[in-house]
Amino acid sequence: MDEFYSLGFLLHRASVALSKSLNAALGNSGIDLPHSQFIVLRCLYYKDGISQLEIANLLSKDAAAIKRTIDNLEKKGLVERRPVRNLKNSVCITDKGKGMIPQALKIGENVINEALRGDNKEDITLLKTMLESIYMNLGKK
């Protein structure tokens, strides 16, 4: 049973569970925004007008996957690409996208709160610190 209790396995399983729970909660609220699109839209809500590559780097995602996600968000009218001088497009959140974010963020917060139900603030702070440490040790390579 230890093979299912390794740190890597537990991190993966927790990530998948959070993603599935967020997808279900957003869908149940009538928001057609899967987790992969939510994180890109959330990124643009706080850093509007950045390039696809910057989004990929911020989210530690493959540039091709981000392009597909932006294509889907653009079809929904939630983002638009705008040309800039250096031949890169900036990606901007539309008013429709901005209008969707507050409710989606609240739903995301509720999912996290449910996931951490029963945990004390010190444990949550320690978890965040440890996850940030993992990212800093490995994420910038």
Tab-separated table of N, CA and C in Angstrom:
chain	number	residue	atom	x	y	z
A	1	MET	N	0.815	-1.203	0.000
A	1	MET	CA	0.000	0.000	0.000
A	1	MET	C	0.858	1.267	0.000
A	2	ASP	N	2.142	1.151	0.362
A	2	ASP	CA	3.013	2.319	0.408
A	2	ASP	C	3.180	2.985	-0.950
A	3	GLU	N	3.061	2.204	-2.039
A	3	GLU	CA	3.207	2.790	-3.369
A	3	GLU	C	2.108	3.809	-3.660
A	4	PHE	N	1.010	3.752	-2.932
A	4	PHE	CA	-0.072	4.719	-3.097
A	4	PHE	C	-0.023	5.816	-2.033
A	5	TYR	N	1.052	5.823	-1.278
A	5	TYR	CA	1.206	6.829	-0.236
A	5	TYR	C	2.461	7.669	-0.458
A	6	SER	N	3.074	7.525	-1.618
A	6	SER	CA	4.259	8.334	-1.907
A	6	SER	C	3.831	9.787	-2.092
A	7	LEU	N	4.735	10.688	-1.846
A	7	LEU	CA	4.428	12.114	-1.964
A	7	LEU	C	3.974	12.462	-3.377
A	8	GLY	N	4.678	11.943	-4.374
A	8	GLY	CA	4.311	12.234	-5.759
A	8	GLY	C	2.911	11.763	-6.092
A	9	PHE	N	2.581	10.554	-5.666
A	9	PHE	CA	1.249	10.013	-5.933
A	9	PHE	C	0.181	10.838	-5.220
A	10	LEU	N	0.420	11.187	-3.965
A	10	LEU	CA	-0.556	11.973	-3.205
A	10	LEU	C	-0.750	13.365	-3.804
A	11	LEU	N	0.339	14.005	-4.237
A	11	LEU	CA	0.221	15.318	-4.881
A	11	LEU	C	-0.601	15.220	-6.160
A	12	HIS	N	-0.324	14.199	-6.956
A	12	HIS	CA	-1.075	14.007	-8.201
A	12	HIS	C	-2.556	13.766	-7.906
A	13	ARG	N	-2.827	12.874	-6.984
A	13	ARG	CA	-4.221	12.539	-6.665
A	13	ARG	C	-4.971	13.744	-6.113
A	14	ALA	N	-4.317	14.532	-5.275
A	14	ALA	CA	-4.953	15.741	-4.739
A	14	ALA	C	-5.225	16.744	-5.853
A	15	SER	N	-4.281	16.903	-6.766
A	15	SER	CA	-4.456	17.833	-7.882
A	15	SER	C	-5.629	17.418	-8.768
A	16	VAL	N	-5.712	16.132	-9.080
A	16	VAL	CA	-6.814	15.629	-9.906
A	16	VAL	C	-8.148	15.819	-9.182
A	17	ALA	N	-8.184	15.522	-7.887
A	17	ALA	CA	-9.425	15.676	-7.124
A	17	ALA	C	-9.877	17.134	-7.088
A	18	LEU	N	-8.943	18.054	-6.894
A	18	LEU	CA	-9.290	19.479	-6.894
A	18	LEU	C	-9.824	19.911	-8.255
A	19	SER	N	-9.173	19.472	-9.312
A	19	SER	CA	-9.597	19.828	-10.665
A	19	SER	C	-10.995	19.291	-10.958
A	20	LYS	N	-11.240	18.028	-10.627
A	20	LYS	CA	-12.562	17.432	-10.854
A	20	LYS	C	-13.636	18.133	-10.024
A	21	SER	N	-13.325	18.439	-8.783
A	21	SER	CA	-14.295	19.118	-7.920
A	21	SER	C	-14.613	20.509	-8.438
A	22	LEU	N	-13.593	21.226	-8.899
A	22	LEU	CA	-13.823	22.560	-9.455
A	22	LEU	C	-14.657	22.468	-10.724
A	23	ASN	N	-14.331	21.520	-11.609
A	23	ASN	CA	-15.116	21.351	-12.831
A	23	ASN	C	-16.585	21.095	-12.508
A	24	ALA	N	-16.842	20.213	-11.545
A	24	ALA	CA	-18.216	19.892	-11.167
A	24	ALA	C	-18.920	21.105	-10.566
A	25	ALA	N	-18.238	21.810	-9.674
A	25	ALA	CA	-18.852	22.970	-9.017
A	25	ALA	C	-19.155	24.080	-10.016
A	26	LEU	N	-18.235	24.341	-10.926
A	26	LEU	CA	-18.481	25.360	-11.951
A	26	LEU	C	-19.642	24.937	-12.845
A	27	GLY	N	-19.636	23.678	-13.280
A	27	GLY	CA	-20.717	23.171	-14.126
A	27	GLY	C	-22.065	23.231	-13.440
A	28	ASN	N	-22.104	22.868	-12.157
A	28	ASN	CA	-23.358	22.912	-11.396
A	28	ASN	C	-23.878	24.332	-11.228
A	29	SER	N	-22.992	25.307	-11.343
A	29	SER	CA	-23.388	26.716	-11.235
A	29	SER	C	-23.709	27.323	-12.596
A	30	GLY	N	-23.656	26.499	-13.639
A	30	GLY	CA	-23.966	26.986	-14.977
A	30	GLY	C	-22.817	27.703	-15.658
A	31	ILE	N	-21.616	27.548	-15.126
A	31	ILE	CA	-20.442	28.191	-15.719
A	31	ILE	C	-19.708	27.158	-16.565
A	32	ASP	N	-19.685	27.385	-17.876
A	32	ASP	CA	-19.022	26.475	-18.811
A	32	ASP	C	-17.544	26.843	-18.891
A	33	LEU	N	-16.803	26.409	-17.889
A	33	LEU	CA	-15.403	26.797	-17.787
A	33	LEU	C	-14.633	25.696	-17.059
A	34	PRO	N	-14.089	24.728	-17.801
A	34	PRO	CA	-13.305	23.696	-17.128
A	34	PRO	C	-12.046	24.285	-16.488
A	35	HIS	N	-11.480	23.543	-15.565
A	35	HIS	CA	-10.320	23.993	-14.801
A	35	HIS	C	-9.217	24.542	-15.694
A	36	SER	N	-8.920	23.859	-16.795
A	36	SER	CA	-7.836	24.301	-17.682
A	36	SER	C	-8.101	25.695	-18.246
A	37	GLN	N	-9.359	26.015	-18.495
A	37	GLN	CA	-9.717	27.345	-18.987
A	37	GLN	C	-9.816	28.348	-17.834
A	38	PHE	N	-10.299	27.885	-16.700
A	38	PHE	CA	-10.431	28.755	-15.526
A	38	PHE	C	-9.083	29.350	-15.128
A	39	ILE	N	-8.027	28.518	-15.097
A	39	ILE	CA	-6.739	29.040	-14.633
A	39	ILE	C	-6.157	30.064	-15.602
A	40	VAL	N	-6.409	29.892	-16.902
A	40	VAL	CA	-5.933	30.875	-17.881
A	40	VAL	C	-6.730	32.167	-17.747
A	41	LEU	N	-8.048	32.048	-17.629
A	41	LEU	CA	-8.886	33.239	-17.490
A	41	LEU	C	-8.556	33.977	-16.191
A	42	ARG	N	-8.322	33.228	-15.122
A	42	ARG	CA	-7.943	33.834	-13.840
A	42	ARG	C	-6.616	34.575	-13.977
A	43	CYS	N	-5.678	33.972	-14.669
A	43	CYS	CA	-4.375	34.596	-14.915
A	43	CYS	C	-4.558	35.935	-15.630
A	44	LEU	N	-5.395	35.956	-16.660
A	44	LEU	CA	-5.620	37.186	-17.425
A	44	LEU	C	-6.409	38.220	-16.633
A	45	TYR	N	-7.232	37.771	-15.720
A	45	TYR	CA	-7.992	38.688	-14.872
A	45	TYR	C	-7.033	39.550	-14.046
A	46	TYR	N	-5.942	38.938	-13.616
A	46	TYR	CA	-4.963	39.646	-12.790
A	46	TYR	C	-3.797	40.229	-13.590
A	47	LYS	N	-3.518	39.673	-14.772
A	47	LYS	CA	-2.398	40.146	-15.604
A	47	LYS	C	-2.867	40.231	-17.053
A	48	ASP	N	-3.796	41.100	-17.320
A	48	ASP	CA	-4.396	41.212	-18.648
A	48	ASP	C	-3.386	41.724	-19.670
A	49	GLY	N	-3.513	41.232	-20.898
A	49	GLY	CA	-2.705	41.743	-21.994
A	49	GLY	C	-1.335	41.122	-22.137
A	50	ILE	N	-1.102	39.993	-21.489
A	50	ILE	CA	0.194	39.337	-21.625
A	50	ILE	C	0.154	38.361	-22.806
A	51	SER	N	1.312	37.869	-23.198
A	51	SER	CA	1.395	36.963	-24.348
A	51	SER	C	1.059	35.527	-23.939
A	52	GLN	N	0.795	34.705	-24.946
A	52	GLN	CA	0.545	33.283	-24.699
A	52	GLN	C	1.729	32.638	-23.998
A	53	LEU	N	2.931	33.005	-24.409
A	53	LEU	CA	4.131	32.435	-23.797
A	53	LEU	C	4.233	32.827	-22.323
A	54	GLU	N	3.912	34.073	-22.013
A	54	GLU	CA	3.938	34.507	-20.609
A	54	GLU	C	2.913	33.733	-19.787
A	55	ILE	N	1.742	33.493	-20.364
A	55	ILE	CA	0.722	32.699	-19.665
A	55	ILE	C	1.254	31.291	-19.416
A	56	ALA	N	1.826	30.685	-20.447
A	56	ALA	CA	2.380	29.334	-20.312
A	56	ALA	C	3.436	29.286	-19.213
A	57	ASN	N	4.308	30.281	-19.181
A	57	ASN	CA	5.355	30.317	-18.155
A	57	ASN	C	4.775	30.520	-16.762
A	58	LEU	N	3.814	31.429	-16.626
A	58	LEU	CA	3.202	31.679	-15.319
A	58	LEU	C	2.510	30.436	-14.769
A	59	LEU	N	1.884	29.677	-15.664
A	59	LEU	CA	1.112	28.512	-15.238
A	59	LEU	C	1.893	27.205	-15.335
A	60	SER	N	3.165	27.302	-15.746
A	60	SER	CA	4.006	26.106	-15.919
A	60	SER	C	3.325	25.089	-16.832
A	61	LYS	N	2.797	25.582	-17.930
A	61	LYS	CA	2.088	24.737	-18.898
A	61	LYS	C	2.786	24.786	-20.244
A	62	ASP	N	2.548	23.780	-21.042
A	62	ASP	CA	3.068	23.702	-22.398
A	62	ASP	C	2.432	24.797	-23.253
A	63	ALA	N	3.245	25.479	-24.057
A	63	ALA	CA	2.753	26.589	-24.880
A	63	ALA	C	1.665	26.148	-25.851
A	64	ALA	N	1.788	24.943	-26.411
A	64	ALA	CA	0.766	24.452	-27.345
A	64	ALA	C	-0.567	24.222	-26.633
A	65	ALA	N	-0.513	23.713	-25.409
A	65	ALA	CA	-1.741	23.505	-24.636
A	65	ALA	C	-2.397	24.843	-24.306
A	66	ILE	N	-1.596	25.840	-23.977
A	66	ILE	CA	-2.133	27.174	-23.682
A	66	ILE	C	-2.768	27.765	-24.930
A	67	LYS	N	-2.156	27.555	-26.085
A	67	LYS	CA	-2.730	28.062	-27.337
A	67	LYS	C	-4.112	27.458	-27.566
A	68	ARG	N	-4.237	26.143	-27.377
A	68	ARG	CA	-5.541	25.483	-27.551
A	68	ARG	C	-6.565	26.020	-26.556
A	69	THR	N	-6.139	26.225	-25.330
A	69	THR	CA	-7.050	26.750	-24.308
A	69	THR	C	-7.505	28.152	-24.673
A	70	ILE	N	-6.587	28.990	-25.123
A	70	ILE	CA	-6.941	30.354	-25.525
A	70	ILE	C	-7.868	30.325	-26.735
A	71	ASP	N	-7.619	29.411	-27.673
A	71	ASP	CA	-8.528	29.260	-28.817
A	71	ASP	C	-9.951	28.988	-28.332
A	72	ASN	N	-10.090	28.081	-27.360
A	72	ASN	CA	-11.411	27.744	-26.823
A	72	ASN	C	-12.038	28.915	-26.076
A	73	LEU	N	-11.236	29.628	-25.298
A	73	LEU	CA	-11.749	30.800	-24.585
A	73	LEU	C	-12.169	31.889	-25.567
A	74	GLU	N	-11.433	32.016	-26.653
A	74	GLU	CA	-11.760	33.013	-27.675
A	74	GLU	C	-13.088	32.663	-28.356
A	75	LYS	N	-13.309	31.382	-28.633
A	75	LYS	CA	-14.575	30.937	-29.237
A	75	LYS	C	-15.764	31.249	-28.334
A	76	LYS	N	-15.537	31.216	-27.027
A	76	LYS	CA	-16.595	31.518	-26.061
A	76	LYS	C	-16.765	33.017	-25.842
A	77	GLY	N	-15.888	33.816	-26.445
A	77	GLY	CA	-15.965	35.262	-26.283
A	77	GLY	C	-15.428	35.768	-24.957
A	78	LEU	N	-14.589	34.963	-24.299
A	78	LEU	CA	-14.075	35.330	-22.981
A	78	LEU	C	-12.722	36.029	-23.047
A	79	VAL	N	-11.988	35.805	-24.140
A	79	VAL	CA	-10.710	36.483	-24.363
A	79	VAL	C	-10.618	36.868	-25.831
A	80	GLU	N	-9.668	37.753	-26.112
A	80	GLU	CA	-9.368	38.091	-27.502
A	80	GLU	C	-7.876	38.334	-27.631
A	81	ARG	N	-7.374	38.037	-28.813
A	81	ARG	CA	-5.966	38.295	-29.108
A	81	ARG	C	-5.871	39.664	-29.766
A	82	ARG	N	-4.885	40.423	-29.346
A	82	ARG	CA	-4.650	41.746	-29.927
A	82	ARG	C	-3.201	41.826	-30.388
A	83	PRO	N	-2.996	42.260	-31.638
A	83	PRO	CA	-1.619	42.364	-32.129
A	83	PRO	C	-0.863	43.492	-31.426
A	84	VAL	N	0.418	43.260	-31.219
A	84	VAL	CA	1.310	44.290	-30.681
A	84	VAL	C	2.525	44.380	-31.594
A	85	ARG	N	3.324	45.387	-31.404
A	85	ARG	CA	4.430	45.687	-32.320
A	85	ARG	C	5.434	44.562	-32.524
A	86	ASN	N	5.764	43.842	-31.499
A	86	ASN	CA	6.841	42.849	-31.614
A	86	ASN	C	6.370	41.512	-32.204
A	87	LEU	N	5.292	41.538	-32.952
A	87	LEU	CA	4.745	40.386	-33.669
A	87	LEU	C	4.105	39.334	-32.772
A	88	LYS	N	4.081	39.556	-31.486
A	88	LYS	CA	3.380	38.652	-30.583
A	88	LYS	C	1.998	39.234	-30.328
A	89	ASN	N	1.035	38.359	-30.164
A	89	ASN	CA	-0.287	38.823	-29.770
A	89	ASN	C	-0.350	38.909	-28.257
A	90	SER	N	-1.013	39.934	-27.775
A	90	SER	CA	-1.328	39.942	-26.359
A	90	SER	C	-2.717	39.334	-26.221
A	91	VAL	N	-2.946	38.673	-25.132
A	91	VAL	CA	-4.233	38.039	-24.879
A	91	VAL	C	-4.937	38.867	-23.818
A	92	CYS	N	-6.149	39.295	-24.138
A	92	CYS	CA	-6.897	40.179	-23.248
A	92	CYS	C	-8.225	39.543	-22.874
A	93	ILE	N	-8.586	39.698	-21.629
A	93	ILE	CA	-9.874	39.207	-21.157
A	93	ILE	C	-10.956	40.189	-21.609
A	94	THR	N	-12.072	39.666	-22.078
A	94	THR	CA	-13.175	40.516	-22.530
A	94	THR	C	-14.063	40.878	-21.342
A	95	ASP	N	-14.989	41.783	-21.574
A	95	ASP	CA	-15.941	42.138	-20.518
A	95	ASP	C	-16.741	40.914	-20.079
A	96	LYS	N	-17.094	40.065	-21.033
A	96	LYS	CA	-17.814	38.830	-20.698
A	96	LYS	C	-16.968	37.958	-19.767
A	97	GLY	N	-15.677	37.837	-20.077
A	97	GLY	CA	-14.777	37.063	-19.226
A	97	GLY	C	-14.626	37.675	-17.842
A	98	LYS	N	-14.477	39.002	-17.808
A	98	LYS	CA	-14.360	39.698	-16.516
A	98	LYS	C	-15.607	39.505	-15.675
A	99	GLY	N	-16.760	39.481	-16.329
A	99	GLY	CA	-18.016	39.315	-15.603
A	99	GLY	C	-18.175	37.937	-14.998
A	100	MET	N	-17.530	36.954	-15.582
A	100	MET	CA	-17.640	35.577	-15.118
A	100	MET	C	-16.709	35.286	-13.939
A	101	ILE	N	-15.618	36.000	-13.864
A	101	ILE	CA	-14.562	35.673	-12.907
A	101	ILE	C	-14.976	35.767	-11.431
A	102	PRO	N	-15.650	36.825	-10.970
A	102	PRO	CA	-15.950	36.878	-9.534
A	102	PRO	C	-16.696	35.646	-9.018
A	103	GLN	N	-17.703	35.194	-9.747
A	103	GLN	CA	-18.443	34.006	-9.318
A	103	GLN	C	-17.556	32.762	-9.393
A	104	ALA	N	-16.776	32.649	-10.459
A	104	ALA	CA	-15.890	31.491	-10.608
A	104	ALA	C	-14.836	31.457	-9.496
A	105	LEU	N	-14.301	32.619	-9.133
A	105	LEU	CA	-13.321	32.681	-8.039
A	105	LEU	C	-13.946	32.252	-6.718
A	106	LYS	N	-15.171	32.675	-6.482
A	106	LYS	CA	-15.874	32.301	-5.250
A	106	LYS	C	-16.091	30.787	-5.207
A	107	ILE	N	-16.471	30.231	-6.348
A	107	ILE	CA	-16.658	28.780	-6.423
A	107	ILE	C	-15.329	28.071	-6.166
A	108	GLY	N	-14.253	28.565	-6.766
A	108	GLY	CA	-12.931	27.990	-6.531
A	108	GLY	C	-12.533	28.052	-5.063
A	109	GLU	N	-12.819	29.178	-4.438
A	109	GLU	CA	-12.526	29.332	-3.005
A	109	GLU	C	-13.323	28.319	-2.182
A	110	ASN	N	-14.588	28.109	-2.546
A	110	ASN	CA	-15.419	27.136	-1.831
A	110	ASN	C	-14.875	25.716	-1.980
A	111	VAL	N	-14.388	25.382	-3.171
A	111	VAL	CA	-13.809	24.052	-3.397
A	111	VAL	C	-12.566	23.872	-2.526
A	112	ILE	N	-11.708	24.874	-2.486
A	112	ILE	CA	-10.505	24.799	-1.644
A	112	ILE	C	-10.889	24.681	-0.171
A	113	ASN	N	-11.861	25.477	0.255
A	113	ASN	CA	-12.303	25.407	1.652
A	113	ASN	C	-12.836	24.021	1.997
A	114	GLU	N	-13.576	23.424	1.074
A	114	GLU	CA	-14.089	22.068	1.293
A	114	GLU	C	-12.935	21.068	1.353
A	115	ALA	N	-11.958	21.243	0.481
A	115	ALA	CA	-10.807	20.338	0.462
A	115	ALA	C	-10.015	20.411	1.768
A	116	LEU	N	-9.967	21.583	2.362
A	116	LEU	CA	-9.166	21.789	3.577
A	116	LEU	C	-10.011	21.793	4.855
A	117	ARG	N	-11.260	21.401	4.728
A	117	ARG	CA	-12.171	21.371	5.879
A	117	ARG	C	-11.563	20.526	6.996
A	118	GLY	N	-11.548	21.069	8.174
A	118	GLY	CA	-11.012	20.355	9.321
A	118	GLY	C	-9.531	20.591	9.567
A	119	ASP	N	-8.848	21.198	8.627
A	119	ASP	CA	-7.429	21.496	8.820
A	119	ASP	C	-7.282	22.864	9.486
A	120	ASN	N	-6.319	22.984	10.384
A	120	ASN	CA	-6.134	24.272	11.056
A	120	ASN	C	-5.265	25.201	10.206
A	121	LYS	N	-5.292	26.475	10.548
A	121	LYS	CA	-4.582	27.489	9.758
A	121	LYS	C	-3.083	27.234	9.699
A	122	GLU	N	-2.512	26.753	10.778
A	122	GLU	CA	-1.075	26.488	10.795
A	122	GLU	C	-0.712	25.379	9.806
A	123	ASP	N	-1.528	24.324	9.762
A	123	ASP	CA	-1.273	23.237	8.812
A	123	ASP	C	-1.414	23.722	7.374
A	124	ILE	N	-2.393	24.563	7.123
A	124	ILE	CA	-2.605	25.100	5.776
A	124	ILE	C	-1.430	25.986	5.373
A	125	THR	N	-0.960	26.815	6.299
A	125	THR	CA	0.202	27.664	6.025
A	125	THR	C	1.431	26.807	5.744
A	126	LEU	N	1.624	25.757	6.526
A	126	LEU	CA	2.749	24.845	6.308
A	126	LEU	C	2.631	24.156	4.948
A	127	LEU	N	1.433	23.724	4.585
A	127	LEU	CA	1.222	23.091	3.281
A	127	LEU	C	1.595	24.044	2.152
A	128	LYS	N	1.143	25.285	2.239
A	128	LYS	CA	1.477	26.281	1.211
A	128	LYS	C	2.987	26.495	1.128
A	129	THR	N	3.631	26.590	2.269
A	129	THR	CA	5.082	26.786	2.311
A	129	THR	C	5.805	25.611	1.665
A	130	MET	N	5.369	24.412	1.968
A	130	MET	CA	6.010	23.226	1.413
A	130	MET	C	5.770	23.115	-0.094
A	131	LEU	N	4.566	23.414	-0.545
A	131	LEU	CA	4.283	23.375	-1.984
A	131	LEU	C	5.101	24.423	-2.726
A	132	GLU	N	5.225	25.603	-2.149
A	132	GLU	CA	6.047	26.654	-2.761
A	132	GLU	C	7.510	26.218	-2.811
A	133	SER	N	7.975	25.550	-1.767
A	133	SER	CA	9.349	25.057	-1.736
A	133	SER	C	9.581	24.026	-2.841
A	134	ILE	N	8.631	23.117	-3.025
A	134	ILE	CA	8.748	22.128	-4.106
A	134	ILE	C	8.849	22.839	-5.441
A	135	TYR	N	7.987	23.824	-5.661
A	135	TYR	CA	8.013	24.553	-6.926
A	135	TYR	C	9.341	25.285	-7.110
A	136	MET	N	9.800	25.959	-6.080
A	136	MET	CA	11.053	26.720	-6.190
A	136	MET	C	12.237	25.782	-6.447
A	137	ASN	N	12.209	24.609	-5.842
A	137	ASN	CA	13.298	23.651	-6.040
A	137	ASN	C	13.278	23.009	-7.422
A	138	LEU	N	12.089	22.821	-7.989
A	138	LEU	CA	11.973	22.066	-9.243
A	138	LEU	C	11.353	22.832	-10.399
A	139	GLY	N	10.524	23.787	-10.112
A	139	GLY	CA	9.723	24.428	-11.144
A	139	GLY	C	10.469	25.352	-12.061
A	140	LYS	N	11.627	25.789	-11.677
A	140	LYS	CA	12.362	26.763	-12.486
A	140	LYS	C	13.476	26.120	-13.294
A	141	LYS	N	13.459	24.806	-13.377
A	141	LYS	CA	14.519	24.105	-14.123
A	141	LYS	C	14.138	23.976	-15.566
